[in-house]
Amino acid sequence: KLRIYPGGKQSESNDTWIMLSFGKIQEMDAGGKAVAGRSIMSLAAEKGIVWSQENRTVAGAPAVVTRMELPLEYGGSFKETCSGGGGSGGGGSAGGDKNVAGGGGSSGGSGSGADGALDSDEGTSGGGSGKNTGKKRRLLSTGSIVIETMVFSESAVVDYGNFSVEVLRGQMKFNIESVAWPFCGSDHKLEVNLDLKVPG
């Protein structure tokens, strides 16, 4: 949980605050299904979070920026391996892609291949049957989850992708960034559960 006081006064008598509660972070496949063993159940329960705060100019306006960074470590519901193997297919070996974790190449008459960010980045050929081997693939590195909240002391217009967002004086903006999450597929994404609470 992260409680922000837009007025800058952190006391029990100050009833002007915003609380952000970050829950489960889950890797999802292209079909919108949760990937087993690839989640962080609750940021509140995680150890090793690094906090920092600074005054920064954002979109030309002064803001107080609070940063929370969680280094990703394997364990519990966040497994070091992706399950997978060859899929059905007919004719060629698959080469490795160092920036893609998991996913697996096609296999069939020519065997199976392994994708990158694994122990081996090379595809192999042989007499594969095209069946899923269920082999585990060990990931080589992890990244971090970064959350930044910005409380503006002046109004600003902040770019957000292809859009612009107007943030008024005293309002808050927050960003959630995944840094080098070792996805099990190049078309996977992250789903973040977030609860926003204000007094009253």
mmCIF file with all atom_site columns, C-alpha atoms in Angstrom:
data_model
loop_
_atom_site.group_PDB
_atom_site.id
_atom_site.type_symbol
_atom_site.label_atom_id
_atom_site.label_alt_id
_atom_site.label_comp_id
_atom_site.label_asym_id
_atom_site.label_entity_id
_atom_site.label_seq_id
_atom_site.pdbx_PDB_ins_code
_atom_site.Cartn_x
_atom_site.Cartn_y
_atom_site.Cartn_z
_atom_site.occupancy
_atom_site.B_iso_or_equiv
_atom_site.pdbx_formal_charge
_atom_site.auth_seq_id
_atom_site.auth_comp_id
_atom_site.auth_asym_id
_atom_site.auth_atom_id
_atom_site.pdbx_PDB_model_num
ATOM 1   C CA . LYS A 1 1   ? 0.000   0.000   0.000   1.00 0.00 ? 1   LYS A CA 1
ATOM 2   C CA . LEU A 1 2   ? 1.149   3.493   -0.835  1.00 0.00 ? 2   LEU A CA 1
ATOM 3   C CA . ARG A 1 3   ? -0.527  6.507   0.768   1.00 0.00 ? 3   ARG A CA 1
ATOM 4   C CA . ILE A 1 4   ? 0.034   9.872   -0.909  1.00 0.00 ? 4   ILE A CA 1
ATOM 5   C CA . TYR A 1 5   ? -0.639  13.250  0.732   1.00 0.00 ? 5   TYR A CA 1
ATOM 6   C CA . PRO A 1 6   ? -1.118  15.771  -2.111  1.00 0.00 ? 6   PRO A CA 1
ATOM 7   C CA . GLY A 1 7   ? -0.650  18.676  0.303   1.00 0.00 ? 7   GLY A CA 1
ATOM 8   C CA . GLY A 1 8   ? 2.620   17.260  1.540   1.00 0.00 ? 8   GLY A CA 1
ATOM 9   C CA . LYS A 1 9   ? 1.491   17.015  5.187   1.00 0.00 ? 9   LYS A CA 1
ATOM 10  C CA . GLN A 1 10  ? 1.715   13.497  6.548   1.00 0.00 ? 10  GLN A CA 1
ATOM 11  C CA . SER A 1 11  ? -0.120  13.471  9.873   1.00 0.00 ? 11  SER A CA 1
ATOM 12  C CA . GLU A 1 12  ? -3.093  11.712  11.424  1.00 0.00 ? 12  GLU A CA 1
ATOM 13  C CA . SER A 1 13  ? -5.088  14.937  11.353  1.00 0.00 ? 13  SER A CA 1
ATOM 14  C CA . ASN A 1 14  ? -4.663  15.318  7.594   1.00 0.00 ? 14  ASN A CA 1
ATOM 15  C CA . ASP A 1 15  ? -7.641  13.661  5.925   1.00 0.00 ? 15  ASP A CA 1
ATOM 16  C CA . THR A 1 16  ? -6.554  14.547  2.367   1.00 0.00 ? 16  THR A CA 1
ATOM 17  C CA . TRP A 1 17  ? -4.812  11.524  0.928   1.00 0.00 ? 17  TRP A CA 1
ATOM 18  C CA . ILE A 1 18  ? -4.934  8.883   -1.784  1.00 0.00 ? 18  ILE A CA 1
ATOM 19  C CA . MET A 1 19  ? -4.052  5.255   -1.126  1.00 0.00 ? 19  MET A CA 1
ATOM 20  C CA . LEU A 1 20  ? -2.875  2.899   -3.846  1.00 0.00 ? 20  LEU A CA 1
ATOM 21  C CA . SER A 1 21  ? -2.965  -0.823  -3.063  1.00 0.00 ? 21  SER A CA 1
ATOM 22  C CA . PHE A 1 22  ? -1.184  -3.057  -5.555  1.00 0.00 ? 22  PHE A CA 1
ATOM 23  C CA . GLY A 1 23  ? -2.281  -6.667  -5.518  1.00 0.00 ? 23  GLY A CA 1
ATOM 24  C CA . LYS A 1 24  ? -1.492  -9.541  -7.811  1.00 0.00 ? 24  LYS A CA 1
ATOM 25  C CA . ILE A 1 25  ? 0.676   -9.181  -10.901 1.00 0.00 ? 25  ILE A CA 1
ATOM 26  C CA . GLN A 1 26  ? -0.033  -12.006 -13.344 1.00 0.00 ? 26  GLN A CA 1
ATOM 27  C CA . GLU A 1 27  ? 1.459   -12.957 -16.686 1.00 0.00 ? 27  GLU A CA 1
ATOM 28  C CA . MET A 1 28  ? -1.275  -13.635 -19.245 1.00 0.00 ? 28  MET A CA 1
ATOM 29  C CA . ASP A 1 29  ? -1.002  -15.483 -22.531 1.00 0.00 ? 29  ASP A CA 1
ATOM 30  C CA . ALA A 1 30  ? -2.294  -14.253 -25.893 1.00 0.00 ? 30  ALA A CA 1
ATOM 31  C CA . GLY A 1 31  ? -5.679  -15.834 -25.196 1.00 0.00 ? 31  GLY A CA 1
ATOM 32  C CA . GLY A 1 32  ? -6.128  -13.989 -21.906 1.00 0.00 ? 32  GLY A CA 1
ATOM 33  C CA . LYS A 1 33  ? -5.402  -17.010 -19.704 1.00 0.00 ? 33  LYS A CA 1
ATOM 34  C CA . ALA A 1 34  ? -3.149  -16.840 -16.652 1.00 0.00 ? 34  ALA A CA 1
ATOM 35  C CA . VAL A 1 35  ? 0.247   -18.474 -17.118 1.00 0.00 ? 35  VAL A CA 1
ATOM 36  C CA . ALA A 1 36  ? 0.856   -20.944 -14.295 1.00 0.00 ? 36  ALA A CA 1
ATOM 37  C CA . GLY A 1 37  ? 3.782   -20.162 -12.032 1.00 0.00 ? 37  GLY A CA 1
ATOM 38  C CA . ARG A 1 38  ? 4.270   -16.658 -13.436 1.00 0.00 ? 38  ARG A CA 1
ATOM 39  C CA . SER A 1 39  ? 2.807   -14.221 -10.914 1.00 0.00 ? 39  SER A CA 1
ATOM 40  C CA . ILE A 1 40  ? 3.545   -12.062 -7.897  1.00 0.00 ? 40  ILE A CA 1
ATOM 41  C CA . MET A 1 41  ? 0.692   -12.611 -5.472  1.00 0.00 ? 41  MET A CA 1
ATOM 42  C CA . SER A 1 42  ? 0.950   -9.301  -3.587  1.00 0.00 ? 42  SER A CA 1
ATOM 43  C CA . LEU A 1 43  ? 3.437   -6.449  -3.638  1.00 0.00 ? 43  LEU A CA 1
ATOM 44  C CA . ALA A 1 44  ? 2.648   -5.780  0.033   1.00 0.00 ? 44  ALA A CA 1
ATOM 45  C CA . ALA A 1 45  ? 4.079   -9.181  0.945   1.00 0.00 ? 45  ALA A CA 1
ATOM 46  C CA . GLU A 1 46  ? 7.284   -8.759  -1.061  1.00 0.00 ? 46  GLU A CA 1
ATOM 47  C CA . LYS A 1 47  ? 10.631  -8.023  0.556   1.00 0.00 ? 47  LYS A CA 1
ATOM 48  C CA . GLY A 1 48  ? 13.470  -6.060  -0.980  1.00 0.00 ? 48  GLY A CA 1
ATOM 49  C CA . ILE A 1 49  ? 11.387  -3.119  -2.251  1.00 0.00 ? 49  ILE A CA 1
ATOM 50  C CA . VAL A 1 50  ? 13.545  -0.021  -2.799  1.00 0.00 ? 50  VAL A CA 1
ATOM 51  C CA . TRP A 1 51  ? 11.897  3.345   -2.075  1.00 0.00 ? 51  TRP A CA 1
ATOM 52  C CA . SER A 1 52  ? 13.034  6.804   -3.142  1.00 0.00 ? 52  SER A CA 1
ATOM 53  C CA . GLN A 1 53  ? 11.541  10.286  -3.433  1.00 0.00 ? 53  GLN A CA 1
ATOM 54  C CA . GLU A 1 54  ? 12.656  13.397  -5.287  1.00 0.00 ? 54  GLU A CA 1
ATOM 55  C CA . ASN A 1 55  ? 11.494  16.714  -6.675  1.00 0.00 ? 55  ASN A CA 1
ATOM 56  C CA . ARG A 1 56  ? 11.385  16.475  -10.448 1.00 0.00 ? 56  ARG A CA 1
ATOM 57  C CA . THR A 1 57  ? 10.177  18.497  -13.400 1.00 0.00 ? 57  THR A CA 1
ATOM 58  C CA . VAL A 1 58  ? 7.565   16.487  -15.305 1.00 0.00 ? 58  VAL A CA 1
ATOM 59  C CA . ALA A 1 59  ? 6.146   17.900  -18.561 1.00 0.00 ? 59  ALA A CA 1
ATOM 60  C CA . GLY A 1 60  ? 7.476   21.308  -17.582 1.00 0.00 ? 60  GLY A CA 1
ATOM 61  C CA . ALA A 1 61  ? 5.830   21.332  -14.143 1.00 0.00 ? 61  ALA A CA 1
ATOM 62  C CA . PRO A 1 62  ? 7.338   20.670  -10.699 1.00 0.00 ? 62  PRO A CA 1
ATOM 63  C CA . ALA A 1 63  ? 6.226   17.443  -9.050  1.00 0.00 ? 63  ALA A CA 1
ATOM 64  C CA . VAL A 1 64  ? 7.103   15.276  -6.083  1.00 0.00 ? 64  VAL A CA 1
ATOM 65  C CA . VAL A 1 65  ? 7.925   11.817  -7.421  1.00 0.00 ? 65  VAL A CA 1
ATOM 66  C CA . THR A 1 66  ? 7.820   8.742   -5.199  1.00 0.00 ? 66  THR A CA 1
ATOM 67  C CA . ARG A 1 67  ? 9.420   5.659   -6.729  1.00 0.00 ? 67  ARG A CA 1
ATOM 68  C CA . MET A 1 68  ? 9.013   2.049   -5.659  1.00 0.00 ? 68  MET A CA 1
ATOM 69  C CA . GLU A 1 69  ? 11.139  -0.634  -7.326  1.00 0.00 ? 69  GLU A CA 1
ATOM 70  C CA . LEU A 1 70  ? 10.757  -4.359  -6.726  1.00 0.00 ? 70  LEU A CA 1
ATOM 71  C CA . PRO A 1 71  ? 13.641  -6.477  -8.063  1.00 0.00 ? 71  PRO A CA 1
ATOM 72  C CA . LEU A 1 72  ? 12.190  -9.701  -9.427  1.00 0.00 ? 72  LEU A CA 1
ATOM 73  C CA . GLU A 1 73  ? 13.412  -12.841 -7.697  1.00 0.00 ? 73  GLU A CA 1
ATOM 74  C CA . TYR A 1 74  ? 12.313  -16.367 -8.449  1.00 0.00 ? 74  TYR A CA 1
ATOM 75  C CA . GLY A 1 75  ? 10.399  -18.156 -5.728  1.00 0.00 ? 75  GLY A CA 1
ATOM 76  C CA . GLY A 1 76  ? 6.894   -18.957 -4.544  1.00 0.00 ? 76  GLY A CA 1
ATOM 77  C CA . SER A 1 77  ? 4.348   -18.146 -7.258  1.00 0.00 ? 77  SER A CA 1
ATOM 78  C CA . PHE A 1 78  ? 7.063   -16.737 -9.565  1.00 0.00 ? 78  PHE A CA 1
ATOM 79  C CA . LYS A 1 79  ? 8.785   -19.773 -11.035 1.00 0.00 ? 79  LYS A CA 1
ATOM 80  C CA . GLU A 1 80  ? 12.159  -19.869 -12.741 1.00 0.00 ? 80  GLU A CA 1
ATOM 81  C CA . THR A 1 81  ? 10.950  -22.054 -15.573 1.00 0.00 ? 81  THR A CA 1
ATOM 82  C CA . CYS A 1 82  ? 8.413   -21.974 -18.365 1.00 0.00 ? 82  CYS A CA 1
ATOM 83  C CA . SER A 1 83  ? 6.792   -25.252 -19.315 1.00 0.00 ? 83  SER A CA 1
ATOM 84  C CA . GLY A 1 84  ? 6.565   -26.117 -22.962 1.00 0.00 ? 84  GLY A CA 1
ATOM 85  C CA . GLY A 1 85  ? 7.976   -28.117 -25.798 1.00 0.00 ? 85  GLY A CA 1
ATOM 86  C CA . GLY A 1 86  ? 7.394   -28.598 -29.479 1.00 0.00 ? 86  GLY A CA 1
ATOM 87  C CA . GLY A 1 87  ? 4.033   -27.966 -31.050 1.00 0.00 ? 87  GLY A CA 1
ATOM 88  C CA . SER A 1 88  ? 2.526   -29.610 -34.049 1.00 0.00 ? 88  SER A CA 1
ATOM 89  C CA . GLY A 1 89  ? 3.973   -28.686 -37.340 1.00 0.00 ? 89  GLY A CA 1
ATOM 90  C CA . GLY A 1 90  ? 5.549   -30.139 -40.347 1.00 0.00 ? 90  GLY A CA 1
ATOM 91  C CA . GLY A 1 91  ? 8.770   -29.188 -41.612 1.00 0.00 ? 91  GLY A CA 1
ATOM 92  C CA . GLY A 1 92  ? 11.630  -27.251 -40.124 1.00 0.00 ? 92  GLY A CA 1
ATOM 93  C CA . SER A 1 93  ? 13.637  -26.540 -37.053 1.00 0.00 ? 93  SER A CA 1
ATOM 94  C CA . ALA A 1 94  ? 13.157  -23.380 -35.006 1.00 0.00 ? 94  ALA A CA 1
ATOM 95  C CA . GLY A 1 95  ? 15.920  -20.949 -34.262 1.00 0.00 ? 95  GLY A CA 1
ATOM 96  C CA . GLY A 1 96  ? 16.466  -19.063 -31.036 1.00 0.00 ? 96  GLY A CA 1
ATOM 97  C CA . ASP A 1 97  ? 15.446  -15.504 -30.243 1.00 0.00 ? 97  ASP A CA 1
ATOM 98  C CA . LYS A 1 98  ? 17.438  -14.162 -27.318 1.00 0.00 ? 98  LYS A CA 1
ATOM 99  C CA . ASN A 1 99  ? 14.802  -11.610 -26.380 1.00 0.00 ? 99  ASN A CA 1
ATOM 100 C CA . VAL A 1 100 ? 11.898  -14.021 -26.108 1.00 0.00 ? 100 VAL A CA 1
ATOM 101 C CA . ALA A 1 101 ? 11.413  -16.307 -23.136 1.00 0.00 ? 101 ALA A CA 1
ATOM 102 C CA . GLY A 1 102 ? 9.629   -19.576 -23.782 1.00 0.00 ? 102 GLY A CA 1
ATOM 103 C CA . GLY A 1 103 ? 7.226   -20.004 -26.610 1.00 0.00 ? 103 GLY A CA 1
ATOM 104 C CA . GLY A 1 104 ? 8.938   -22.931 -28.330 1.00 0.00 ? 104 GLY A CA 1
ATOM 105 C CA . GLY A 1 105 ? 9.471   -23.434 -32.023 1.00 0.00 ? 105 GLY A CA 1
ATOM 106 C CA . SER A 1 106 ? 7.382   -25.645 -34.225 1.00 0.00 ? 106 SER A CA 1
ATOM 107 C CA . SER A 1 107 ? 8.231   -29.286 -34.512 1.00 0.00 ? 107 SER A CA 1
ATOM 108 C CA . GLY A 1 108 ? 7.111   -32.127 -36.648 1.00 0.00 ? 108 GLY A CA 1
ATOM 109 C CA . GLY A 1 109 ? 9.026   -33.986 -39.287 1.00 0.00 ? 109 GLY A CA 1
ATOM 110 C CA . SER A 1 110 ? 12.161  -32.053 -38.452 1.00 0.00 ? 110 SER A CA 1
ATOM 111 C CA . GLY A 1 111 ? 12.163  -32.028 -34.668 1.00 0.00 ? 111 GLY A CA 1
ATOM 112 C CA . SER A 1 112 ? 11.811  -29.178 -32.184 1.00 0.00 ? 112 SER A CA 1
ATOM 113 C CA . GLY A 1 113 ? 13.464  -25.874 -31.397 1.00 0.00 ? 113 GLY A CA 1
ATOM 114 C CA . ALA A 1 114 ? 13.961  -23.755 -28.289 1.00 0.00 ? 114 ALA A CA 1
ATOM 115 C CA . ASP A 1 115 ? 13.394  -20.001 -28.096 1.00 0.00 ? 115 ASP A CA 1
ATOM 116 C CA . GLY A 1 116 ? 15.756  -17.528 -26.508 1.00 0.00 ? 116 GLY A CA 1
ATOM 117 C CA . ALA A 1 117 ? 16.414  -16.278 -22.969 1.00 0.00 ? 117 ALA A CA 1
ATOM 118 C CA . LEU A 1 118 ? 16.941  -19.913 -22.156 1.00 0.00 ? 118 LEU A CA 1
ATOM 119 C CA . ASP A 1 119 ? 19.951  -22.100 -21.417 1.00 0.00 ? 119 ASP A CA 1
ATOM 120 C CA . SER A 1 120 ? 20.231  -22.804 -25.147 1.00 0.00 ? 120 SER A CA 1
ATOM 121 C CA . ASP A 1 121 ? 19.338  -20.414 -27.948 1.00 0.00 ? 121 ASP A CA 1
ATOM 122 C CA . GLU A 1 122 ? 19.785  -22.863 -30.796 1.00 0.00 ? 122 GLU A CA 1
ATOM 123 C CA . GLY A 1 123 ? 17.135  -24.803 -32.648 1.00 0.00 ? 123 GLY A CA 1
ATOM 124 C CA . THR A 1 124 ? 17.734  -28.490 -33.177 1.00 0.00 ? 124 THR A CA 1
ATOM 125 C CA . SER A 1 125 ? 16.633  -30.802 -35.924 1.00 0.00 ? 125 SER A CA 1
ATOM 126 C CA . GLY A 1 126 ? 15.916  -34.485 -35.839 1.00 0.00 ? 126 GLY A CA 1
ATOM 127 C CA . GLY A 1 127 ? 13.137  -36.952 -36.063 1.00 0.00 ? 127 GLY A CA 1
ATOM 128 C CA . GLY A 1 128 ? 10.626  -35.357 -33.756 1.00 0.00 ? 128 GLY A CA 1
ATOM 129 C CA . SER A 1 129 ? 7.033   -36.482 -33.659 1.00 0.00 ? 129 SER A CA 1
ATOM 130 C CA . GLY A 1 130 ? 5.511   -33.027 -33.192 1.00 0.00 ? 130 GLY A CA 1
ATOM 131 C CA . LYS A 1 131 ? 4.189   -33.812 -29.710 1.00 0.00 ? 131 LYS A CA 1
ATOM 132 C CA . ASN A 1 132 ? 4.600   -31.505 -26.716 1.00 0.00 ? 132 ASN A CA 1
ATOM 133 C CA . THR A 1 133 ? 7.557   -32.790 -24.737 1.00 0.00 ? 133 THR A CA 1
ATOM 134 C CA . GLY A 1 134 ? 6.673   -30.816 -21.605 1.00 0.00 ? 134 GLY A CA 1
ATOM 135 C CA . LYS A 1 135 ? 10.341  -29.892 -21.107 1.00 0.00 ? 135 LYS A CA 1
ATOM 136 C CA . LYS A 1 136 ? 11.153  -27.119 -18.637 1.00 0.00 ? 136 LYS A CA 1
ATOM 137 C CA . ARG A 1 137 ? 13.032  -24.085 -19.872 1.00 0.00 ? 137 ARG A CA 1
ATOM 138 C CA . ARG A 1 138 ? 15.240  -22.254 -17.451 1.00 0.00 ? 138 ARG A CA 1
ATOM 139 C CA . LEU A 1 139 ? 15.188  -18.469 -17.730 1.00 0.00 ? 139 LEU A CA 1
ATOM 140 C CA . LEU A 1 140 ? 18.506  -16.663 -17.485 1.00 0.00 ? 140 LEU A CA 1
ATOM 141 C CA . SER A 1 141 ? 17.667  -13.292 -15.986 1.00 0.00 ? 141 SER A CA 1
ATOM 142 C CA . THR A 1 142 ? 15.060  -11.223 -14.188 1.00 0.00 ? 142 THR A CA 1
ATOM 143 C CA . GLY A 1 143 ? 14.143  -7.552  -14.108 1.00 0.00 ? 143 GLY A CA 1
ATOM 144 C CA . SER A 1 144 ? 11.991  -5.408  -11.862 1.00 0.00 ? 144 SER A CA 1
ATOM 145 C CA . ILE A 1 145 ? 8.594   -3.801  -11.350 1.00 0.00 ? 145 ILE A CA 1
ATOM 146 C CA . VAL A 1 146 ? 8.751   0.002   -11.010 1.00 0.00 ? 146 VAL A CA 1
ATOM 147 C CA . ILE A 1 147 ? 5.883   2.161   -9.744  1.00 0.00 ? 147 ILE A CA 1
ATOM 148 C CA . GLU A 1 148 ? 6.118   5.943   -9.731  1.00 0.00 ? 148 GLU A CA 1
ATOM 149 C CA . THR A 1 149 ? 3.580   8.392   -8.317  1.00 0.00 ? 149 THR A CA 1
ATOM 150 C CA . MET A 1 150 ? 3.771   12.076  -9.239  1.00 0.00 ? 150 MET A CA 1
ATOM 151 C CA . VAL A 1 151 ? 1.997   14.816  -7.288  1.00 0.00 ? 151 VAL A CA 1
ATOM 152 C CA . PHE A 1 152 ? 1.993   18.056  -9.284  1.00 0.00 ? 152 PHE A CA 1
ATOM 153 C CA . SER A 1 153 ? 2.329   21.475  -7.677  1.00 0.00 ? 153 SER A CA 1
ATOM 154 C CA . GLU A 1 154 ? 1.405   23.116  -10.983 1.00 0.00 ? 154 GLU A CA 1
ATOM 155 C CA . SER A 1 155 ? -0.914  22.055  -13.799 1.00 0.00 ? 155 SER A CA 1
ATOM 156 C CA . ALA A 1 156 ? 0.644   20.207  -16.724 1.00 0.00 ? 156 ALA A CA 1
ATOM 157 C CA . VAL A 1 157 ? -0.166  18.307  -19.886 1.00 0.00 ? 157 VAL A CA 1
ATOM 158 C CA . VAL A 1 158 ? 1.567   14.919  -19.841 1.00 0.00 ? 158 VAL A CA 1
ATOM 159 C CA . ASP A 1 159 ? 2.074   12.765  -22.902 1.00 0.00 ? 159 ASP A CA 1
ATOM 160 C CA . TYR A 1 160 ? 0.726   9.238   -22.546 1.00 0.00 ? 160 TYR A CA 1
ATOM 161 C CA . GLY A 1 161 ? 1.427   7.092   -25.588 1.00 0.00 ? 161 GLY A CA 1
ATOM 162 C CA . ASN A 1 162 ? -0.457  8.700   -28.456 1.00 0.00 ? 162 ASN A CA 1
ATOM 163 C CA . PHE A 1 163 ? -2.566  10.771  -26.065 1.00 0.00 ? 163 PHE A CA 1
ATOM 164 C CA . SER A 1 164 ? -2.095  13.806  -23.838 1.00 0.00 ? 164 SER A CA 1
ATOM 165 C CA . VAL A 1 165 ? -3.446  13.890  -20.284 1.00 0.00 ? 165 VAL A CA 1
ATOM 166 C CA . GLU A 1 166 ? -4.129  17.121  -18.395 1.00 0.00 ? 166 GLU A CA 1
ATOM 167 C CA . VAL A 1 167 ? -3.072  16.954  -14.758 1.00 0.00 ? 167 VAL A CA 1
ATOM 168 C CA . LEU A 1 168 ? -4.218  19.846  -12.560 1.00 0.00 ? 168 LEU A CA 1
ATOM 169 C CA . ARG A 1 169 ? -2.342  21.347  -9.645  1.00 0.00 ? 169 ARG A CA 1
ATOM 170 C CA . GLY A 1 170 ? -2.467  19.042  -6.623  1.00 0.00 ? 170 GLY A CA 1
ATOM 171 C CA . GLN A 1 171 ? -3.500  16.026  -8.675  1.00 0.00 ? 171 GLN A CA 1
ATOM 172 C CA . MET A 1 172 ? -1.599  12.770  -8.913  1.00 0.00 ? 172 MET A CA 1
ATOM 173 C CA . LYS A 1 173 ? -0.457  10.626  -11.820 1.00 0.00 ? 173 LYS A CA 1
ATOM 174 C CA . PHE A 1 174 ? 1.133   7.201   -11.501 1.00 0.00 ? 174 PHE A CA 1
ATOM 175 C CA . ASN A 1 175 ? 3.040   4.879   -13.813 1.00 0.00 ? 175 ASN A CA 1
ATOM 176 C CA . ILE A 1 176 ? 3.598   1.131   -13.590 1.00 0.00 ? 176 ILE A CA 1
ATOM 177 C CA . GLU A 1 177 ? 6.544   -0.176  -15.570 1.00 0.00 ? 177 GLU A CA 1
ATOM 178 C CA . SER A 1 178 ? 7.790   -3.689  -16.154 1.00 0.00 ? 178 SER A CA 1
ATOM 179 C CA . VAL A 1 179 ? 11.549  -3.775  -16.692 1.00 0.00 ? 179 VAL A CA 1
ATOM 180 C CA . ALA A 1 180 ? 12.772  -6.938  -18.441 1.00 0.00 ? 180 ALA A CA 1
ATOM 181 C CA . TRP A 1 181 ? 10.036  -9.237  -17.155 1.00 0.00 ? 181 TRP A CA 1
ATOM 182 C CA . PRO A 1 182 ? 11.072  -12.676 -18.510 1.00 0.00 ? 182 PRO A CA 1
ATOM 183 C CA . PHE A 1 183 ? 7.903   -13.443 -20.458 1.00 0.00 ? 183 PHE A CA 1
ATOM 184 C CA . CYS A 1 184 ? 7.200   -17.024 -21.452 1.00 0.00 ? 184 CYS A CA 1
ATOM 185 C CA . GLY A 1 185 ? 5.958   -15.867 -24.860 1.00 0.00 ? 185 GLY A CA 1
ATOM 186 C CA . SER A 1 186 ? 6.545   -12.877 -27.099 1.00 0.00 ? 186 SER A CA 1
ATOM 187 C CA . ASP A 1 187 ? 2.789   -12.149 -27.247 1.00 0.00 ? 187 ASP A CA 1
ATOM 188 C CA . HIS A 1 188 ? 2.225   -12.351 -23.481 1.00 0.00 ? 188 HIS A CA 1
ATOM 189 C CA . LYS A 1 189 ? 1.352   -9.399  -21.255 1.00 0.00 ? 189 LYS A CA 1
ATOM 190 C CA . LEU A 1 190 ? 1.010   -8.493  -17.570 1.00 0.00 ? 190 LEU A CA 1
ATOM 191 C CA . GLU A 1 191 ? -2.206  -7.913  -15.652 1.00 0.00 ? 191 GLU A CA 1
ATOM 192 C CA . VAL A 1 192 ? -1.995  -5.768  -12.502 1.00 0.00 ? 192 VAL A CA 1
ATOM 193 C CA . ASN A 1 193 ? -4.687  -5.669  -9.818  1.00 0.00 ? 193 ASN A CA 1
ATOM 194 C CA . LEU A 1 194 ? -4.947  -2.162  -8.357  1.00 0.00 ? 194 LEU A CA 1
ATOM 195 C CA . ASP A 1 195 ? -7.229  -0.605  -5.729  1.00 0.00 ? 195 ASP A CA 1
ATOM 196 C CA . LEU A 1 196 ? -7.582  3.155   -5.309  1.00 0.00 ? 196 LEU A CA 1
ATOM 197 C CA . LYS A 1 197 ? -8.964  4.543   -2.055  1.00 0.00 ? 197 LYS A CA 1
ATOM 198 C CA . VAL A 1 198 ? -9.698  8.049   -0.784  1.00 0.00 ? 198 VAL A CA 1
ATOM 199 C CA . PRO A 1 199 ? -11.062 9.115   2.647   1.00 0.00 ? 199 PRO A CA 1
ATOM 200 C CA . GLY A 1 200 ? -14.809 9.270   3.156   1.00 0.00 ? 200 GLY A CA 1
#
